[in-house]
Short mmCIF file of C-alpha atoms in Angstrom, two decimals:
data_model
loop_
_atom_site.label_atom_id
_atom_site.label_comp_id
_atom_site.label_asym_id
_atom_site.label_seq_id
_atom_site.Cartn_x
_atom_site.Cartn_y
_atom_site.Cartn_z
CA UNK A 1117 6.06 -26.08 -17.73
CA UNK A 1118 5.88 -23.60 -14.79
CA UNK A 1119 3.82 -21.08 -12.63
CA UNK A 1120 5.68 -18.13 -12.30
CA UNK A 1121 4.27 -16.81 -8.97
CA UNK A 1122 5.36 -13.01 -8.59
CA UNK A 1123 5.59 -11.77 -5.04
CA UNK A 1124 6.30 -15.23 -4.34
CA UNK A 1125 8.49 -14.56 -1.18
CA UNK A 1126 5.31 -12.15 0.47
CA UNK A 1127 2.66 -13.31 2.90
CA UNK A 1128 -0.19 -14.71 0.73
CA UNK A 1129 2.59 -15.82 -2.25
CA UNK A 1130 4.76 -17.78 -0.23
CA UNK A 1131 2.15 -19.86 1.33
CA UNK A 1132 0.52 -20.37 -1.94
CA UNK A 1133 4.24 -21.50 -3.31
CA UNK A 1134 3.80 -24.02 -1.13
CA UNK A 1135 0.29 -25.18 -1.94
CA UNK A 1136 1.25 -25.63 -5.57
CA UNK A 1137 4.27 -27.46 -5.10
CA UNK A 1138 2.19 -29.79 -2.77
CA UNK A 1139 -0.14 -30.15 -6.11
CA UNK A 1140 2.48 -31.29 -7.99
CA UNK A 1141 3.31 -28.06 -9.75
CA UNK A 1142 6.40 -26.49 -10.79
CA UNK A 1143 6.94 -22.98 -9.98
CA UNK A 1144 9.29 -20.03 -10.46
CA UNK A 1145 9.17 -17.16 -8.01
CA UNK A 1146 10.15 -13.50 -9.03
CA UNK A 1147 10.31 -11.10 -5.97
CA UNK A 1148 12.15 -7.40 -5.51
CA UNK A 1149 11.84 -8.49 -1.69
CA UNK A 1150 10.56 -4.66 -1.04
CA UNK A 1151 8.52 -5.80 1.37
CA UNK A 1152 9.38 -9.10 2.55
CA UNK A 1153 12.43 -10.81 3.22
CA UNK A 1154 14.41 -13.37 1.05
CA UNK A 1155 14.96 -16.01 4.55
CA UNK A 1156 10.84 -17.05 3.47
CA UNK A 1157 12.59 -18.13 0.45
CA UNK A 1158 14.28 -20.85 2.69
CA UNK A 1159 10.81 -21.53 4.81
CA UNK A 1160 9.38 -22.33 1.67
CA UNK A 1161 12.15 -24.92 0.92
CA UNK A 1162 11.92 -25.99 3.75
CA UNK A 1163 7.96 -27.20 3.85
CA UNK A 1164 8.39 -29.16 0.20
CA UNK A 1165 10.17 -31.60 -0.79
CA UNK A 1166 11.21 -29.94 -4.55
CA UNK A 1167 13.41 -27.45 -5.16
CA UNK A 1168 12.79 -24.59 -6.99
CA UNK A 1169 14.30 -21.28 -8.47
CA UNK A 1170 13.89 -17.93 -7.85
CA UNK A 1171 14.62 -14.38 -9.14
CA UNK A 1172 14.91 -11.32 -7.51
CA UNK A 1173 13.84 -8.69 -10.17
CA UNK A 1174 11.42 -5.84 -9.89
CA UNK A 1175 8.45 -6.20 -12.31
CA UNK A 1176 8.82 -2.92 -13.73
CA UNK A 1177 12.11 -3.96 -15.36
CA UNK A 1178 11.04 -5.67 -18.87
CA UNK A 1179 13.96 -6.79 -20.02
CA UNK A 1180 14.87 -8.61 -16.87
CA UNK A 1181 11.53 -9.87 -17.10
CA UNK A 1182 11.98 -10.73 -20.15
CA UNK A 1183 14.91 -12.48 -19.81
CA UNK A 1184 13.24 -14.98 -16.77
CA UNK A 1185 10.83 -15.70 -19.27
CA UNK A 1186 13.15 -16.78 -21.96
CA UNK A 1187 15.20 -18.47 -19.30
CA UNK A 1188 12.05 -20.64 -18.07
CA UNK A 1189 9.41 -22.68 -19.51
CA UNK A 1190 6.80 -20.62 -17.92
CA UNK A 1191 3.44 -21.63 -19.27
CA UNK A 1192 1.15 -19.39 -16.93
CA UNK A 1193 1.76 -16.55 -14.25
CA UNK A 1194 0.08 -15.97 -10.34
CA UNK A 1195 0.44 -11.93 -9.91
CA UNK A 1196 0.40 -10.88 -6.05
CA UNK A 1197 3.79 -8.94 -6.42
CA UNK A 1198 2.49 -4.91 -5.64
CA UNK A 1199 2.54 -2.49 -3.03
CA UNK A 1200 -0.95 -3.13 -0.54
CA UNK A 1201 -1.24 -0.49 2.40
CA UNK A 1202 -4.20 1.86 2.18
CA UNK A 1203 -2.99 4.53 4.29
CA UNK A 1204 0.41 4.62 2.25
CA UNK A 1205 -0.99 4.61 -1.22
CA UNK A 1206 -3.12 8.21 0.07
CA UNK A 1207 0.13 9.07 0.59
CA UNK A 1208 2.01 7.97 -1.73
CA UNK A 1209 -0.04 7.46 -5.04
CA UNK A 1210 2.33 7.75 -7.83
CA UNK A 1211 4.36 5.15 -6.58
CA UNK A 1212 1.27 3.13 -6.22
CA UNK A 1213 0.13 3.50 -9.77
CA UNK A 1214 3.61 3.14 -10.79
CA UNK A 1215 4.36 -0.14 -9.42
CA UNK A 1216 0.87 -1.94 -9.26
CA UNK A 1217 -0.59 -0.91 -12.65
CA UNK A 1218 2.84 0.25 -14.70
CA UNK A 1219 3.93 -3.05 -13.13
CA UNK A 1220 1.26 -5.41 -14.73
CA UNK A 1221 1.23 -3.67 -17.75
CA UNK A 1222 5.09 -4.35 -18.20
CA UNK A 1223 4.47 -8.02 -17.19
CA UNK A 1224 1.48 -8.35 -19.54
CA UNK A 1225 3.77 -6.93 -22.17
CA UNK A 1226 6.50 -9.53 -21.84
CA UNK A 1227 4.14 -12.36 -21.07
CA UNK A 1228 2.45 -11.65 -24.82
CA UNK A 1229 5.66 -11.54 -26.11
CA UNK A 1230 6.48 -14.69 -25.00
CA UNK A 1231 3.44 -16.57 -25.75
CA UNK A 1232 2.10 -16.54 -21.94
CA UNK A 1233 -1.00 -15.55 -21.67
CA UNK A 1234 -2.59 -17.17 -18.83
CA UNK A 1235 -2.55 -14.94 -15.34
CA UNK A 1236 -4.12 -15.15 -12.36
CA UNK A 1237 -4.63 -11.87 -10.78
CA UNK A 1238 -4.44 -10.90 -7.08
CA UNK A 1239 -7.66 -8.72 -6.76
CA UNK A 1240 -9.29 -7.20 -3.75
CA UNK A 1241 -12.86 -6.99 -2.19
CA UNK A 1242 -12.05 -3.37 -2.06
CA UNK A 1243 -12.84 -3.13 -5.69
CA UNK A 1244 -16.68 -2.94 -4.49
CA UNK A 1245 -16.44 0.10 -2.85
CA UNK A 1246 -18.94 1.58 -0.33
CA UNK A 1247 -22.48 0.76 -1.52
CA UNK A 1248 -22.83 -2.76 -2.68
CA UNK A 1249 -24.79 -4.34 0.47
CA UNK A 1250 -23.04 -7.61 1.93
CA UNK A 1251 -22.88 -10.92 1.02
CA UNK A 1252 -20.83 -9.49 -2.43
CA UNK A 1253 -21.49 -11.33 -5.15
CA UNK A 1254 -19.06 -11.20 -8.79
CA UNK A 1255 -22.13 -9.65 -10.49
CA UNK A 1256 -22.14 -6.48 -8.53
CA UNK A 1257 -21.09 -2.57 -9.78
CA UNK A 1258 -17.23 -2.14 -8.94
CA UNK A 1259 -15.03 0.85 -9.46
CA UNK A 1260 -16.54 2.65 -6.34
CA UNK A 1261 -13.25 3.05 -3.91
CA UNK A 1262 -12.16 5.33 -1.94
CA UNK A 1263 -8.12 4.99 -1.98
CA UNK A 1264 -5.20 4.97 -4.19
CA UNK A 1265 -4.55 1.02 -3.39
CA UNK A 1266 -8.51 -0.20 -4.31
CA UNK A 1267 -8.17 1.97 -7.47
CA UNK A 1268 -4.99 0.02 -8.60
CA UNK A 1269 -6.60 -3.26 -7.82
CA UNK A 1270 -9.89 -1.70 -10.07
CA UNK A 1271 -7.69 -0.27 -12.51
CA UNK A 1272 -5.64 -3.87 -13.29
CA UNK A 1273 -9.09 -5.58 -13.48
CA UNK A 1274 -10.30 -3.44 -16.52
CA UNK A 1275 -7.10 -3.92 -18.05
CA UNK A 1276 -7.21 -7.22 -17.82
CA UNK A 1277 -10.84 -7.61 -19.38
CA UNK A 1278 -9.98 -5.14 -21.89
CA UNK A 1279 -7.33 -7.62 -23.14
CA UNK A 1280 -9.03 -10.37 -22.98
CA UNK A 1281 -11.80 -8.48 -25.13
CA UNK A 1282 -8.94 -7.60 -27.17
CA UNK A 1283 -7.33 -11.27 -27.44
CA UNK A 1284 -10.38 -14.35 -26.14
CA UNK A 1285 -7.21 -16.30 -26.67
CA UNK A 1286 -6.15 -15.07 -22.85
CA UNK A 1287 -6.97 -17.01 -20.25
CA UNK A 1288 -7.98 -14.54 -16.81
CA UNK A 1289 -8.99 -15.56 -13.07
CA UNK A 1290 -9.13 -12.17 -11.04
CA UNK A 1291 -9.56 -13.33 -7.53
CA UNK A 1292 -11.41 -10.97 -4.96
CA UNK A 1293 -9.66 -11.45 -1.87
CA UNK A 1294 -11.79 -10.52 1.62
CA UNK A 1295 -9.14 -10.61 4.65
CA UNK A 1296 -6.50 -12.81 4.76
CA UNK A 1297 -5.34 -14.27 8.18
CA UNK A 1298 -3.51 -17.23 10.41
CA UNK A 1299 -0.48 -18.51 9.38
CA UNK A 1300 1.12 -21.99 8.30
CA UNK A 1301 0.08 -24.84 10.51
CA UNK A 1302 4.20 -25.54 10.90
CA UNK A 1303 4.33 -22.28 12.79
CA UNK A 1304 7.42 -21.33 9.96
CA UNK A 1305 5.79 -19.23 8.39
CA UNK A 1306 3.31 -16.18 8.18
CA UNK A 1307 2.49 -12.43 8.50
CA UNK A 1308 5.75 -10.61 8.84
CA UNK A 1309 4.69 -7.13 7.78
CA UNK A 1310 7.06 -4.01 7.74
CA UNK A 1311 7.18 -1.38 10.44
CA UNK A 1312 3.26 -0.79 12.24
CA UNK A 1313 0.89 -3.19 10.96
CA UNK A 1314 -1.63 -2.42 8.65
CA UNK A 1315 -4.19 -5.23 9.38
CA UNK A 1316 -5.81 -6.16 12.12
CA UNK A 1317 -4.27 -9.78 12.70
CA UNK A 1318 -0.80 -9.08 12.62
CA UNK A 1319 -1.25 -5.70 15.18
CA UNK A 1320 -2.96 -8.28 17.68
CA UNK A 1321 -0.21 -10.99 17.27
CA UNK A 1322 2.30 -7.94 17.96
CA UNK A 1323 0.28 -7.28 21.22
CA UNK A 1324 0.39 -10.51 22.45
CA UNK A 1325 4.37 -10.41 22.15
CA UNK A 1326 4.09 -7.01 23.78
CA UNK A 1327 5.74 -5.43 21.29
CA UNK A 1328 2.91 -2.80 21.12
CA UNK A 1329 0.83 -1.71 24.55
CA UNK A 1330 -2.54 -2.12 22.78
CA UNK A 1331 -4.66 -2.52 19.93
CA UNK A 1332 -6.63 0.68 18.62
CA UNK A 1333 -10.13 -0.12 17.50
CA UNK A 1334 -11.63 2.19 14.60
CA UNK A 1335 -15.27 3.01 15.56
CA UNK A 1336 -17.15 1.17 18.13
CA UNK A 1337 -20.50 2.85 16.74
CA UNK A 1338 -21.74 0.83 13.80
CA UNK A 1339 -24.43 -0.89 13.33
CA UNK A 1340 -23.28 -4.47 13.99
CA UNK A 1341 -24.05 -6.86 16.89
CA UNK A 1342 -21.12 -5.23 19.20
CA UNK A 1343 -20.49 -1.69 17.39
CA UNK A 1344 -17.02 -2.48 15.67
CA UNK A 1345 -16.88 -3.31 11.59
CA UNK A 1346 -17.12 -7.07 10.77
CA UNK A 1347 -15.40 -8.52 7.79
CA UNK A 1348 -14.49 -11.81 6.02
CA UNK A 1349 -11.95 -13.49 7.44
CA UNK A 1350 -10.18 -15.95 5.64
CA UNK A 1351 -7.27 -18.55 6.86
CA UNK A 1352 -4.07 -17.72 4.08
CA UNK A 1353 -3.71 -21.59 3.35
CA UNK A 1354 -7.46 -21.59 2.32
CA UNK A 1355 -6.83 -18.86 0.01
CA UNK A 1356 -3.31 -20.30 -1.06
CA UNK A 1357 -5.10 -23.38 -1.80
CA UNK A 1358 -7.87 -20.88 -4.32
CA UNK A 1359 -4.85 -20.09 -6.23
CA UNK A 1360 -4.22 -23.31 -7.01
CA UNK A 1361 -7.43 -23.61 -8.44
CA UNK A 1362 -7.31 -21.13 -10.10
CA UNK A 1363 -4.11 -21.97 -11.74
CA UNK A 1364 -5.92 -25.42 -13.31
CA UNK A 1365 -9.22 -23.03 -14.38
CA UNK A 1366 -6.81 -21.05 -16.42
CA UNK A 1367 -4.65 -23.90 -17.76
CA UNK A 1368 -7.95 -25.74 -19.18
CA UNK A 1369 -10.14 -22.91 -19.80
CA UNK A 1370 -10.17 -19.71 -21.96
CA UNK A 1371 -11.86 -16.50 -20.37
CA UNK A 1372 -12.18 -13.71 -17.85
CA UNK A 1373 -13.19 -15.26 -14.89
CA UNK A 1374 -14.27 -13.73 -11.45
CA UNK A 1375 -14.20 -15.23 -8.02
CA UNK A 1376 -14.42 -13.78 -4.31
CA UNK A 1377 -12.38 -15.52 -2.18
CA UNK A 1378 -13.66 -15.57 1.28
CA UNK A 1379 -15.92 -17.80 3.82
CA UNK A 1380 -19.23 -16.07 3.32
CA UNK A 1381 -19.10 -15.68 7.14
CA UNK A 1382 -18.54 -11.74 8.75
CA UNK A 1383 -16.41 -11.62 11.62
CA UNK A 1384 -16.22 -8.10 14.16
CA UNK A 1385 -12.73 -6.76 15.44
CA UNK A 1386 -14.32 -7.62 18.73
CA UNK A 1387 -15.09 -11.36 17.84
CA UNK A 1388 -11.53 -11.69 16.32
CA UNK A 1389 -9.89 -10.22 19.60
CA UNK A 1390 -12.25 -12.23 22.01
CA UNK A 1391 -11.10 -15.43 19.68
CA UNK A 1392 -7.41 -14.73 19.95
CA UNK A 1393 -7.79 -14.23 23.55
CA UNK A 1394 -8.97 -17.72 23.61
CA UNK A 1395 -6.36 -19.55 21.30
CA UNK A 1396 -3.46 -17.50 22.68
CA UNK A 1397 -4.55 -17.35 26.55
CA UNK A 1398 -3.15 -13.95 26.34
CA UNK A 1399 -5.36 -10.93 27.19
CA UNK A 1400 -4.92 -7.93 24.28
CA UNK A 1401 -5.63 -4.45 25.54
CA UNK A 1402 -6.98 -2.16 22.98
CA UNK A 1403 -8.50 1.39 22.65
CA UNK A 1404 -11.31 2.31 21.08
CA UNK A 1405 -10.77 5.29 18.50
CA UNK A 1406 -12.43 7.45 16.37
CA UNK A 1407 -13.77 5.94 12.64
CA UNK A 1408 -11.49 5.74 9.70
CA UNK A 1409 -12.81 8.06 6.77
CA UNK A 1410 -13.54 5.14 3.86
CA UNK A 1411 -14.39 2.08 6.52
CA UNK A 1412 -17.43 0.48 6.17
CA UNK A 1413 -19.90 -1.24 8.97
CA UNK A 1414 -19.86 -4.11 7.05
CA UNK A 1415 -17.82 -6.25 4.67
CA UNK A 1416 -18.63 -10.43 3.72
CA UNK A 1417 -18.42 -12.45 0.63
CA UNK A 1418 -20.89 -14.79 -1.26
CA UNK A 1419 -18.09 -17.16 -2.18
CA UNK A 1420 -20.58 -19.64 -3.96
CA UNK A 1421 -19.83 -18.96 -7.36
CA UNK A 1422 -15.94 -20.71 -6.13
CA UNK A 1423 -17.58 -23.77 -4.93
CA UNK A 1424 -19.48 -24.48 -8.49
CA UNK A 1425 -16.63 -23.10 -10.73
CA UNK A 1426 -13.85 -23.69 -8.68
CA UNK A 1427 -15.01 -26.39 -6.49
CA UNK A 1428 -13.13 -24.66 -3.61
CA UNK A 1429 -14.07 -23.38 -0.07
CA UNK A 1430 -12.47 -22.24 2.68
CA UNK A 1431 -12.69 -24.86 5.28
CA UNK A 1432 -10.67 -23.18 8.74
CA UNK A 1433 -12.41 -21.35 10.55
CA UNK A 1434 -11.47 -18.58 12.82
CA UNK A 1435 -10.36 -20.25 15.99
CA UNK A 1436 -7.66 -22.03 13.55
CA UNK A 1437 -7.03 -18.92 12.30
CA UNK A 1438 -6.14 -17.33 15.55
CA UNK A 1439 -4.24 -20.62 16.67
CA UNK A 1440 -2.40 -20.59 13.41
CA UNK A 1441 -1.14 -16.48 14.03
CA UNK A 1442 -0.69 -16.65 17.62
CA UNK A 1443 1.76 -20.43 17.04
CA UNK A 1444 3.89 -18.00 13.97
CA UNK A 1445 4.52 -14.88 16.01
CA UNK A 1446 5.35 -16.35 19.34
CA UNK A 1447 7.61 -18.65 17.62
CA UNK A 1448 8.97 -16.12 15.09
CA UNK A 1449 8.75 -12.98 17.76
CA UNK A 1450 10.77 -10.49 15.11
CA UNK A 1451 9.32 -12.13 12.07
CA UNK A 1452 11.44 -13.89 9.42
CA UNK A 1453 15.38 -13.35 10.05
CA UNK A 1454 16.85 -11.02 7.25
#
């Protein structure tokens, strides 16, 4: 039997394809490489020792999903594959509600009518919105956010309980993600996001390269130890190696289960900068700009409920997370090849 990991070829999916082949478990990536590129297909390949297949299909399309599924002995499902930049889904928010939540509900579709119904879901701290106070915790009010993107992620996790309501014979791990950095310790693979970065890591890496003049810093006013927002950090390969996790919580157990996935441990833009610096030698000019409507001062996780559930933790901490980025991008300047 098989994970099928969509958005397998993307940043967080490819290094947890890894992860889970390293654990001994088969998987079967589906990817409409809209926003990666198929050569991480070959990095993959290249960091395990099994081989693997791989579709490119867009979730949206049933019957092709339907057709992987009768094609593969796929006994549970990892869901990253969906469109993730804030700015663009205020821009763009039919196509975000067409291919995040239209997407899972066609995949949910095919996966009951194949008998699949175990899913781990991709989630987002942004489902908390603006006024839970930090460290988060799973039993906090969500549905508070302030973009197109959030509301997908919000939107997919009510669907998701609803079913399971609906069915207890589902087995559901929504993971909260915090903020995802650093790269894989082989330098072959990380962050290779499409035209101006939308995160803070990959925008600093593209500094250091010089292919930008300088970073722009959002706000410099909030109430935190050196004015700029702090957030939760976390090295990818610590949160590829949650997914895996996950994967055995929802083989073994039935249920809706809910876990942040972070360090517990808030990090500023200016801490993050001043750590690259260090790791990379490299100085990174940046700008200090006006607030983005919807940011917050401050953003961390309680990840505890992981460790006694999960028994997982994320064990790298931000100076391997910097040394991890800065080793990817100055080896892989223009990202993956296409």
């Amino acid at each position: 039997m098989a994970v099928l990991v969509t958005g397998g070829a993307g940043y967080i999916g490819s290094h947890t394809c890894v992860e889970l082949i390293n654990a001994g478990i088969d998987i079967v990536i589906v990817d409409n490489f809209y926003n990666c590129k198929k050569s991480s297909i070959d990095r993959i390949r290249a960091l395990v020792d099994r081989d693997f297949k791989y579709y490119e299909c867009d979730i949206r399309d049933k019957e092709g999903m339907d057709k992987i599924f009768k094609a593969e002995k796929i006994d549970s499902v990892i869901h990253f594959a969906g469109l993730k930049a804030v700015g663009e889904s205020v821009e763009k928010p039919l196509e975000y509600f067409d291919n995040n939540v239209n997407g899972t509900l066609v995949l949910l579709d095919v996966m009951r009518a194949n008998g699949c119904k175990k899913i781990v879901f991709s989630s987002s701290a942004t489902v908390y919105g603006m006024n839970n106070i930090s460290p988060l915790t799973e039993d906090m009010p969500v549905g508070g956010v302030t973009n197109p993107y959030g509301r997908t992620k919000y939107m997919i996790e009510c669907i998701l309980q609803d079913l399971y309501t609906s069915d207890n014979s589902w087995s559901i791990c929504l993971l909260r993600y915090f903020n995802p950095i650093g790269a894989h310790k082989s330098g072959t693979m990380g962050e290779d996001p499409n035209g101006i970065p939308n995160n803070l890591m990959p925008f600093i890496t593209q500094v250091a390269i010089g292919k930008r003049d300088h970073l722009n810093v959002f706000g410099n006013d909030y109430a935190t130890h050196d004015g700029t927002g702090i957030r939760d950090y976390i090295h990818v390969v610590d949160l590829a190696l949650g997914h895996v996790k996950a994967v055995q919580k929802v083989e073994k157990d039935e249920g809706c289960f809910i876990y942040n996935l972070g360090t517990g441990k808030g990090y500023s833009v200016l801490d993050v900068v001043n750590a690259f610096e260090k790791a990379s030698g490299v100085t990174i000019p940046f700008e200090i700009q006006p607030r983005r409507a919807g940011d917050i001062a401050i953003c961390y996780s309680d990840p505890a409920k992981a460790l006694r559930e999960l028994g997982w933790k994320a064990e790298r901490g931000l100076e391997e997370m910097c040394e991890d980025s800065w080793r990817w991008q100055s080896q892989n300047p223009n990202g993956y090849p296409d």
